[in-house]
PDB file of C-alpha atoms and ligand atoms in Angstrom:
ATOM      1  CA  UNK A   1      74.209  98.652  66.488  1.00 43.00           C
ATOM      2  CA  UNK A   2      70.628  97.636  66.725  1.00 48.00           C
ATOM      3  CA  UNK A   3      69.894  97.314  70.430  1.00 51.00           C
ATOM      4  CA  UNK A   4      71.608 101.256  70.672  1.00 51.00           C
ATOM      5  CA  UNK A   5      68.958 103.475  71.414  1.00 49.00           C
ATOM      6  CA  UNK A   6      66.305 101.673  70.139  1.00 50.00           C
ATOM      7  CA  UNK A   7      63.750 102.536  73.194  1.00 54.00           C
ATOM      8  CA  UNK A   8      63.891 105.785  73.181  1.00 63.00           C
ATOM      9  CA  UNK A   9      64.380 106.292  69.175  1.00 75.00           C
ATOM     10  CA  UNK A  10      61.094 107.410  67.963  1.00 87.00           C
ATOM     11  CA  UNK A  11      60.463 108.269  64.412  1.00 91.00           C
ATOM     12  CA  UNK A  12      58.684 110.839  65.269  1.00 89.00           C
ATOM     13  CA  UNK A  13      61.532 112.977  66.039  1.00 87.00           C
ATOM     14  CA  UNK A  14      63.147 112.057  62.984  1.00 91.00           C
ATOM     15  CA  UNK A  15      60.137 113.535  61.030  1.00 91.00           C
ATOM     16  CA  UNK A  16      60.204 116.869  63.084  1.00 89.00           C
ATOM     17  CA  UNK A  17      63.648 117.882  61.221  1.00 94.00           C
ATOM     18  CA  UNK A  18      61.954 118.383  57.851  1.00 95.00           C
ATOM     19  CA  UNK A  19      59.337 120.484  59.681  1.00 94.00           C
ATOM     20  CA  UNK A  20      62.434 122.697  61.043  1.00 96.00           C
ATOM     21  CA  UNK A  21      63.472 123.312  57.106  1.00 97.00           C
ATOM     22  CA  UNK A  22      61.466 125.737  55.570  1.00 97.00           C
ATOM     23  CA  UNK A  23      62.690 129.236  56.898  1.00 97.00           C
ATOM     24  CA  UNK A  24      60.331 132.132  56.329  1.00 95.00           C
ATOM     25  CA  UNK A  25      62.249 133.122  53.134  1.00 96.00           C
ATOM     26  CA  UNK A  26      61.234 129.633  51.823  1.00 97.00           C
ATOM     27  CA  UNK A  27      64.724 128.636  52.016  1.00 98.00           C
ATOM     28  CA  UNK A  28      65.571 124.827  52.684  1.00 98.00           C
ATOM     29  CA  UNK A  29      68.299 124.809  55.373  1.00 98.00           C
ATOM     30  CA  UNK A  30      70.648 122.284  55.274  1.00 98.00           C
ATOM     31  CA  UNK A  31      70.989 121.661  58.928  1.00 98.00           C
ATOM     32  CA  UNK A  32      67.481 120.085  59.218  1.00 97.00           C
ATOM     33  CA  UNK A  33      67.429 118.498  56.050  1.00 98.00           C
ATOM     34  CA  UNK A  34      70.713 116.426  57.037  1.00 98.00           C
ATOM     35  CA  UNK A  35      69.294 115.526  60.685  1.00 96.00           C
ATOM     36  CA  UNK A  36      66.018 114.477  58.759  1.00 97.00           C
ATOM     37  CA  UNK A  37      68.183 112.331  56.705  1.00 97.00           C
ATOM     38  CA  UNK A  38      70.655 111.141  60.003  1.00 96.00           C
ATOM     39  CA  UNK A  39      67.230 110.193  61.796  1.00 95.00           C
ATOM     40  CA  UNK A  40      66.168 108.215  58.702  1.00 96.00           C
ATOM     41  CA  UNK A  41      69.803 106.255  58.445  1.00 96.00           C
ATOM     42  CA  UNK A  42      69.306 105.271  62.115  1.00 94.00           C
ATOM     43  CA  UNK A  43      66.030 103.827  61.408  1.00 94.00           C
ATOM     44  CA  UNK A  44      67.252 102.250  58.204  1.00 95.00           C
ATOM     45  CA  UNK A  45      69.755 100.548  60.321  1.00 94.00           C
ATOM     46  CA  UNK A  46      67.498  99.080  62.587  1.00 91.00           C
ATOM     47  CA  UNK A  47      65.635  97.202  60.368  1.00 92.00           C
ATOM     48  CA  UNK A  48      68.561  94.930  59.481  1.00 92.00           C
ATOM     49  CA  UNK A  49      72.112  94.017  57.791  1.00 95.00           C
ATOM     50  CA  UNK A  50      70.439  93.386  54.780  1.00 95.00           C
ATOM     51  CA  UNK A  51      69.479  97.445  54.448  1.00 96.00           C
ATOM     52  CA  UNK A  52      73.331  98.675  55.114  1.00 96.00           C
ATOM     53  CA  UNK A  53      74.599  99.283  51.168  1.00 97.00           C
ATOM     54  CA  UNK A  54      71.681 101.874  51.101  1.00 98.00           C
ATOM     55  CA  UNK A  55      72.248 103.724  54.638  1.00 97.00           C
ATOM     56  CA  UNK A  56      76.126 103.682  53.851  1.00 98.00           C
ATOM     57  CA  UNK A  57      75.611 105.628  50.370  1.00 98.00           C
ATOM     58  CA  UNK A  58      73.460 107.878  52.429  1.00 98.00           C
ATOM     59  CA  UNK A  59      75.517 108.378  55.070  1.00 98.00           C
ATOM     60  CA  UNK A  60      78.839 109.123  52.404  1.00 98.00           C
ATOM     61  CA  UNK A  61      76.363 111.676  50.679  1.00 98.00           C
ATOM     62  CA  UNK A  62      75.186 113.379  54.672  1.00 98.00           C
ATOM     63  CA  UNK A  63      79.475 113.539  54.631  1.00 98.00           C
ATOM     64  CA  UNK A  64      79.930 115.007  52.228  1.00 98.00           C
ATOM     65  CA  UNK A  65      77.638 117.708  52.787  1.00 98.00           C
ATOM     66  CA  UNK A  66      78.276 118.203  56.470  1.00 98.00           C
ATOM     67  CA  UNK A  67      81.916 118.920  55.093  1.00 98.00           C
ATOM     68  CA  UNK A  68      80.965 121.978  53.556  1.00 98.00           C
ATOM     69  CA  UNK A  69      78.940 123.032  56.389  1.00 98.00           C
ATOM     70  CA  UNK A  70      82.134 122.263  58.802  1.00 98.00           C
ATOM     71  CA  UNK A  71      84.926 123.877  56.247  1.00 98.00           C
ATOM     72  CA  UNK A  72      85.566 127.963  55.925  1.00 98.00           C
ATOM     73  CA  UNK A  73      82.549 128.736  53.670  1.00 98.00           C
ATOM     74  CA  UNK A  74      80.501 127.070  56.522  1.00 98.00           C
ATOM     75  CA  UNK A  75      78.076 129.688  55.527  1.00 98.00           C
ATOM     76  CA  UNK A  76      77.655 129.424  51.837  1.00 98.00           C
ATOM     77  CA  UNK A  77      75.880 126.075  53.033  1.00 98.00           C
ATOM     78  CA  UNK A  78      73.613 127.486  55.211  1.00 98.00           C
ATOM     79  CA  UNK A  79      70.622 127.017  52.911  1.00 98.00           C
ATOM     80  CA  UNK A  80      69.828 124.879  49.573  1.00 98.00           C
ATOM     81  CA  UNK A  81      69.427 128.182  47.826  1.00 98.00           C
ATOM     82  CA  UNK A  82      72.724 129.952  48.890  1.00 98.00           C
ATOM     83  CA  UNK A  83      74.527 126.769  48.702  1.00 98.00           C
ATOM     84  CA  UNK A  84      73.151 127.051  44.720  1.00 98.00           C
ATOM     85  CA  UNK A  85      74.499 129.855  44.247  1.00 98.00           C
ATOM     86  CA  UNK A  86      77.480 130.057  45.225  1.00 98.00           C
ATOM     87  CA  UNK A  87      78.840 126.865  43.568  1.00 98.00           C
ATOM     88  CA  UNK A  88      77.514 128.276  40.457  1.00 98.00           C
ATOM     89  CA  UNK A  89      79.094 131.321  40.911  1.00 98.00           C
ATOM     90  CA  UNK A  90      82.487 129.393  41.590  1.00 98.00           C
ATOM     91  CA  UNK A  91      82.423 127.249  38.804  1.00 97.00           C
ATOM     92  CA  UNK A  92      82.241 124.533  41.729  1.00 98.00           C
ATOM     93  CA  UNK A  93      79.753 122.528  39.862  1.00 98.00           C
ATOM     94  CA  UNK A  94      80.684 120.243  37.044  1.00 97.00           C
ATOM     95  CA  UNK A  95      77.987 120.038  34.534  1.00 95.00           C
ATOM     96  CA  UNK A  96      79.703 116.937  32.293  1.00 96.00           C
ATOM     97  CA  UNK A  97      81.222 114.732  35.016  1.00 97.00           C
ATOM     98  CA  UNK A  98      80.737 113.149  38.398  1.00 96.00           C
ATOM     99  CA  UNK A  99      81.939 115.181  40.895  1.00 96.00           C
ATOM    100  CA  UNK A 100      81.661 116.023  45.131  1.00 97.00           C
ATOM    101  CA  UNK A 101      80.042 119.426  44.566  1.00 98.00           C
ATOM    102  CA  UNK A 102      77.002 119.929  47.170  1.00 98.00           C
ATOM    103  CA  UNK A 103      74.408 120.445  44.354  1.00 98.00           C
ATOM    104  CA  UNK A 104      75.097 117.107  42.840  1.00 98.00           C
ATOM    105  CA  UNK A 105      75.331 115.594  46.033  1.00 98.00           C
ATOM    106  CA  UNK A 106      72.361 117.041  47.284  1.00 98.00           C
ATOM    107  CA  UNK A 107      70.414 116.091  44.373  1.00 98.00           C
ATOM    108  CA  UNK A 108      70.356 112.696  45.340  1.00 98.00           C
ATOM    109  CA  UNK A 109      69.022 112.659  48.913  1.00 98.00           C
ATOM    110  CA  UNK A 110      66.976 114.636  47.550  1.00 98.00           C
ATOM    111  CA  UNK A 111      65.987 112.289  44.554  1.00 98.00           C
ATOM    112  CA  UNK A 112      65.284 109.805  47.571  1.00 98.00           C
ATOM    113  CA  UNK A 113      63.309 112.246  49.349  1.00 98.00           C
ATOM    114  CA  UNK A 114      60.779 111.902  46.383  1.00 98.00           C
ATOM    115  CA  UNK A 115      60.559 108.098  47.052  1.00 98.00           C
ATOM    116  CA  UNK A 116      60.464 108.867  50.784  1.00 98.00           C
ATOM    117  CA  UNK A 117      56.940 111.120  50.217  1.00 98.00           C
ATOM    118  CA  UNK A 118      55.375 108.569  48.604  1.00 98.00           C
ATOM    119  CA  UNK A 119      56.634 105.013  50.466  1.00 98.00           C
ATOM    120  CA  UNK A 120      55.161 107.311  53.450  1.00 97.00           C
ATOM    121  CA  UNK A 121      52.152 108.150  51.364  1.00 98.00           C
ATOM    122  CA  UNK A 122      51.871 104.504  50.381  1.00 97.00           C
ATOM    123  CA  UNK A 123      52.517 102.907  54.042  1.00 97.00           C
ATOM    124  CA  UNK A 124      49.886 105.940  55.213  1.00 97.00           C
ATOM    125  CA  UNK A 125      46.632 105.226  52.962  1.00 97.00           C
ATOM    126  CA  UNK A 126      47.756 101.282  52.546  1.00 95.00           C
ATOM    127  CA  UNK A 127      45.698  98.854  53.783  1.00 91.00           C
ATOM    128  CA  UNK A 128      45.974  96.538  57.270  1.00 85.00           C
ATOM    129  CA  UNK A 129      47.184  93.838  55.716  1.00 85.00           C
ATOM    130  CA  UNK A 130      49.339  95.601  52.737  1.00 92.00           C
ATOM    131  CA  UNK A 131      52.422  94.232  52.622  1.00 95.00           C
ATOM    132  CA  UNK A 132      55.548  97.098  53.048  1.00 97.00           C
ATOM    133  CA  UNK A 133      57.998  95.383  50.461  1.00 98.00           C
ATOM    134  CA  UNK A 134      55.146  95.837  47.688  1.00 97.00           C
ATOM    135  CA  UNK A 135      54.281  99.829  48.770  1.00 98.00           C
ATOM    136  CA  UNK A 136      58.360 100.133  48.866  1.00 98.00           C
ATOM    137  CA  UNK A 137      58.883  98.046  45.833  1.00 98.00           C
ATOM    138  CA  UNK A 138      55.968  99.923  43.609  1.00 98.00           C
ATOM    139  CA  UNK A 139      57.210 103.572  45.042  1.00 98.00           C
ATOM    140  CA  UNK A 140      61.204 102.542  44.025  1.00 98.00           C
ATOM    141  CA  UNK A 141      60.002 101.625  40.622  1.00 98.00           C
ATOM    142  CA  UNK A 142      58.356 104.712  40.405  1.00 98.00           C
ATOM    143  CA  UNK A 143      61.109 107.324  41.230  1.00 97.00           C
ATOM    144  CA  UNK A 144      64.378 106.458  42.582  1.00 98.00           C
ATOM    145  CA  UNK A 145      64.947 103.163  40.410  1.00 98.00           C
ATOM    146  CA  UNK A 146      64.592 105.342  37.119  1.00 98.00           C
ATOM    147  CA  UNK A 147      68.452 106.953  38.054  1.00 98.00           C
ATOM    148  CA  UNK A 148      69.538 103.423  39.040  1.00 98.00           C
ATOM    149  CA  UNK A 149      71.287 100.837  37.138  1.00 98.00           C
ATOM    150  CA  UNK A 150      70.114  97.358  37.434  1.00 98.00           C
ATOM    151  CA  UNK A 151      72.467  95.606  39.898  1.00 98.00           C
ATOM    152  CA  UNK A 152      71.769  98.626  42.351  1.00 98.00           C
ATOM    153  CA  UNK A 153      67.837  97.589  41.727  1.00 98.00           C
ATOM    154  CA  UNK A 154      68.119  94.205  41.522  1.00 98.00           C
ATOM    155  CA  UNK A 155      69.615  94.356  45.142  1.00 97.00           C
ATOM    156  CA  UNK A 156      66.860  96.979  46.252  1.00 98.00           C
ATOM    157  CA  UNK A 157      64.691  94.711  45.474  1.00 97.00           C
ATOM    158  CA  UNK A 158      66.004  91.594  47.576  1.00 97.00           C
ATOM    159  CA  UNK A 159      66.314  93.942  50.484  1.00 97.00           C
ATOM    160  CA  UNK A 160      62.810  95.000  50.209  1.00 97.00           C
ATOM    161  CA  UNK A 161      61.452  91.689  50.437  1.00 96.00           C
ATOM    162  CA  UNK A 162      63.214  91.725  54.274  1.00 94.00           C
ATOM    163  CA  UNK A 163      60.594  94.394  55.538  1.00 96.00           C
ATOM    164  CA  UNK A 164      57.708  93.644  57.811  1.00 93.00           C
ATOM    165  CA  UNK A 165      54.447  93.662  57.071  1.00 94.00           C
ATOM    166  CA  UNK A 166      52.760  97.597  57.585  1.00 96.00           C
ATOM    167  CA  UNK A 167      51.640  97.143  60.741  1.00 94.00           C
ATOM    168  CA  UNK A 168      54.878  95.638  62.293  1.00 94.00           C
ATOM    169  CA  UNK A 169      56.328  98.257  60.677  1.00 95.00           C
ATOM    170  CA  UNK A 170      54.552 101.286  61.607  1.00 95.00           C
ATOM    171  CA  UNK A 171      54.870  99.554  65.117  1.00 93.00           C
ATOM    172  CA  UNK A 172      58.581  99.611  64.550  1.00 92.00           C
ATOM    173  CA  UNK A 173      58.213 103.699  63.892  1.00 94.00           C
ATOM    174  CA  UNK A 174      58.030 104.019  68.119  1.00 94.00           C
ATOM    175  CA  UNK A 175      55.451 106.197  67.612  1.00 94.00           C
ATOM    176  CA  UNK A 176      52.420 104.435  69.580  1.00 94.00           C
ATOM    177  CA  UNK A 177      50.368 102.193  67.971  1.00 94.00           C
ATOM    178  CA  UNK A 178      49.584 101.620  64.027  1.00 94.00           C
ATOM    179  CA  UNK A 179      46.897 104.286  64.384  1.00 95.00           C
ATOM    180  CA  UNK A 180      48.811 106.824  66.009  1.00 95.00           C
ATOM    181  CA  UNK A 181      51.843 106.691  63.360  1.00 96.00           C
ATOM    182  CA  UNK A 182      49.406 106.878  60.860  1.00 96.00           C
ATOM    183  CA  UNK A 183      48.681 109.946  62.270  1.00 96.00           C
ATOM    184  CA  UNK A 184      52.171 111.030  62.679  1.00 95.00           C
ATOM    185  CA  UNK A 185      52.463 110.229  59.189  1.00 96.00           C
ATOM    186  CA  UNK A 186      49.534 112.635  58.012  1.00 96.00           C
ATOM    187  CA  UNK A 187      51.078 115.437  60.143  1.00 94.00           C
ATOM    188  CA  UNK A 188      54.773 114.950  58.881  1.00 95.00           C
ATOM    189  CA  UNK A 189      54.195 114.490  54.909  1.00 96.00           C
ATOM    190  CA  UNK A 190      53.115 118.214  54.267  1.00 96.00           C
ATOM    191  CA  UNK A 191      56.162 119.398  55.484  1.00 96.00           C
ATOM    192  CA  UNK A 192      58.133 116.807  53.515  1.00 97.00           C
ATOM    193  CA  UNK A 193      56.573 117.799  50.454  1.00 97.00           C
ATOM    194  CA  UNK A 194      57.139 121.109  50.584  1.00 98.00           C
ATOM    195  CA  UNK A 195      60.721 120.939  51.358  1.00 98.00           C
ATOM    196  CA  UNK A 196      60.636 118.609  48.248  1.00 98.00           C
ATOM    197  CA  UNK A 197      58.541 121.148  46.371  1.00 98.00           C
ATOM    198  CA  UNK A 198      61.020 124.120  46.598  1.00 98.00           C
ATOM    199  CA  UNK A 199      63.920 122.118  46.129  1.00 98.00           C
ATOM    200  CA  UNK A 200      63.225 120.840  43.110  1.00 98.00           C
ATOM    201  CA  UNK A 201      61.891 124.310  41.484  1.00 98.00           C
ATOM    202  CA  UNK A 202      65.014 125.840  42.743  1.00 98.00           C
ATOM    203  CA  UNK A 203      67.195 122.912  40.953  1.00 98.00           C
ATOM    204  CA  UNK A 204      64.890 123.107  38.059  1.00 98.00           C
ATOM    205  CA  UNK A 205      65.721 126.953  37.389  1.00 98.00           C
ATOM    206  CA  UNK A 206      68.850 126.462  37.258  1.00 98.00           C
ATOM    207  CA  UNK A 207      68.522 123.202  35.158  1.00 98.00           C
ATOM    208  CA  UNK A 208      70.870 121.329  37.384  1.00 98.00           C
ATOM    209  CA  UNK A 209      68.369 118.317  37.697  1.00 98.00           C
ATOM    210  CA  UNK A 210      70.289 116.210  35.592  1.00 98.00           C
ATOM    211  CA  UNK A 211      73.714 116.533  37.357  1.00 98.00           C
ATOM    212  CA  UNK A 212      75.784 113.183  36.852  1.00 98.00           C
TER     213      UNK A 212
HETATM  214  C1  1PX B 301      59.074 105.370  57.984  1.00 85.50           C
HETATM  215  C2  1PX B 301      59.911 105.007  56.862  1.00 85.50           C
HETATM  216  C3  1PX B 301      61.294 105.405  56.981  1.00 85.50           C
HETATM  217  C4  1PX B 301      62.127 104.755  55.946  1.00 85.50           C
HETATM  218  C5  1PX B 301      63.516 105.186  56.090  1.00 85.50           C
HETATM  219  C6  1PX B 301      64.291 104.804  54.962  1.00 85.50           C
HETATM  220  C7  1PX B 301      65.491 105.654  54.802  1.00 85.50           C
HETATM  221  C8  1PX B 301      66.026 105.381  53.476  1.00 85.50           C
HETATM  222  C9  1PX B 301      67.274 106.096  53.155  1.00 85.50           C
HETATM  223  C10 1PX B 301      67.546 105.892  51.718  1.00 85.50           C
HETATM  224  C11 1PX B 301      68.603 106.777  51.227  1.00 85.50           C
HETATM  225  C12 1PX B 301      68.961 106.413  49.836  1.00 85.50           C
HETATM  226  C13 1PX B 301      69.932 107.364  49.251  1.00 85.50           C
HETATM  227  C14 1PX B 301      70.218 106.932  47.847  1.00 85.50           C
HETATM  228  C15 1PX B 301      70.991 107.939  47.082  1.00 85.50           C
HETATM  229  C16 1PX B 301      71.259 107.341  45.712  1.00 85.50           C
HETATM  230  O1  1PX B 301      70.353 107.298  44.900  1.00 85.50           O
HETATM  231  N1  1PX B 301      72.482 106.869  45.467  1.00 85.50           N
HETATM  232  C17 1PX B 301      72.818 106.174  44.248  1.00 85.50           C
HETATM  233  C18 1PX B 301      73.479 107.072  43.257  1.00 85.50           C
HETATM  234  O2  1PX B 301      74.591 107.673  43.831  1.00 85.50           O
HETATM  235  P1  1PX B 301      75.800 108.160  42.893  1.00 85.50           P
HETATM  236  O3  1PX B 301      76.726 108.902  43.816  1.00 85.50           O
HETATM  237  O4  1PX B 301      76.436 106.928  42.310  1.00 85.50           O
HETATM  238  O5  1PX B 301      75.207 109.035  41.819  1.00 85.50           O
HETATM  239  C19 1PX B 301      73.691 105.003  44.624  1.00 85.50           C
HETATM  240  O6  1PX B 301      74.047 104.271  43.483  1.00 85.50           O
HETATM  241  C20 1PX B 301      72.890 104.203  45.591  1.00 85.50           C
HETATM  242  C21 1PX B 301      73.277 103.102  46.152  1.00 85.50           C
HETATM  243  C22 1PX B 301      72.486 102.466  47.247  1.00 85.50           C
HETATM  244  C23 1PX B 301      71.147 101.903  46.867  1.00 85.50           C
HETATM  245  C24 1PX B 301      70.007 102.860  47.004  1.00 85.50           C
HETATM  246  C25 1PX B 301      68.693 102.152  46.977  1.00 85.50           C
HETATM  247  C26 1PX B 301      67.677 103.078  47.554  1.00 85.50           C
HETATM  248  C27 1PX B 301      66.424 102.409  47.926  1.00 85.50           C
HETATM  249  C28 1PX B 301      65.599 103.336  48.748  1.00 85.50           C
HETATM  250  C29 1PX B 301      64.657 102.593  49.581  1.00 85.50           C
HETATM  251  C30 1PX B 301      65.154 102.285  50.961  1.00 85.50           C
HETATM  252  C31 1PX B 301      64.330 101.200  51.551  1.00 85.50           C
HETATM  253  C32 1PX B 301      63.966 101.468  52.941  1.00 85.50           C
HETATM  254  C33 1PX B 301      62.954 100.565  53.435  1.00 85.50           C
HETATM  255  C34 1PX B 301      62.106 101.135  54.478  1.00 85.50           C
END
């Protein structure tokens, strides 16, 4: 529901999750990580109809994960690392076939995360009058759309021409004017990054970057 919320949703607070998921170990909780992506899903859903096959894949893939987190071995999904681990240990991760494993799962928010770092680098350094659909469009292209096959892309690509132009939609963001989330945006992607960063070393070690 659009109108739910949407005076008091700021993406601000959204953005503040990912700072929350680096622990001092450089672990990558999960708890933060799925708010992060919850926050973004909200948003997503506020800028339209049009956006709703992308927030429900994320939202089956938060499920999924928040599943683990809510079943007995709660605790084996406490962190990106231990979650690793342990359905490696298990056998829990299927290396040939499509499966519900967390890692695979996982991999593909975090996949999108990649495209999230630079749309929000793009929308950040983008000029005035830059036009949101081509930052989004160029950033897809670049990451995400690479494990996508065309008739997921070809309808990315219609949905992206729905968006507003930047400054409508860093106005959209709730987070004070175009300057200000700007700002926000300068603050936030460090921590995005690095949450990115150790992920995908972490998946890289144990060469599970290619999960299907
Ligand atoms: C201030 C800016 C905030 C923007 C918020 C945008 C939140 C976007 C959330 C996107 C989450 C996308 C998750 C996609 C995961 C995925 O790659 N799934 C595919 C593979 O899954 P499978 O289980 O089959 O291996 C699945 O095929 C995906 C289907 C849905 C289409 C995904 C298109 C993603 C486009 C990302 C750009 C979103 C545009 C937002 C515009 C602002």
């Amino acid at each position: 529901n659009m109108a739910e919320g949407a005076e008091t949703f700021s993406l601000r607070e959204v953005l503040v999750a990912f700072t929350a998921c680096v622990s001092e170990q450089r672990e990558v909780r999960v708890d933060p990580y799925l708010a992060g992506w919850k926050g973004l899903v909200r948003f997503l859903n506020c800028l339209g109809t049009i956006f709703s096959f992308i927030s429900k894949d994320a939202v089956t893939k938060i499920e999924i994960i928040e599943n683990y987190r809510n079943s007995d071995q709660r605790e084996k999904y406490l962190t990106v690392q231990s979650m690793v681990e342990y359905e490696l240990a298990n056998g829990l991760v299927d290396l040939q076939k499509r499966s519900d494993s967390g890692c695979r799962t996982l991999l593909r928010l975090h996949r999108a995360l990649h495209w999230l770092q630079m749309f929000l680098e793009g929308l950040r350094t983008g000029k005035d009058n830059s036009k949101t659909s081509v930052i989004c469009s160029e950033t897809y292209n670049a990451s995400l759309a690479n494990y996508h096959p065309w008739i997921i892309r070809k309808a990315a690509g219609v949905a992206f021409c729905a968006l507003p132009t930047r400054n409508t939609f860093l106005e959209t963001m709730n987070v004070g004017t175009a300057e200000e989330a700007v700002a926000m945006l300068g603050d936030a992607l460090p921590y995005i990054c690095e949450v990115y960063k150790i992920t995908e070393e972490l998946y890289a070690q144990h060469k599970l970057l290619d999960l299907p």
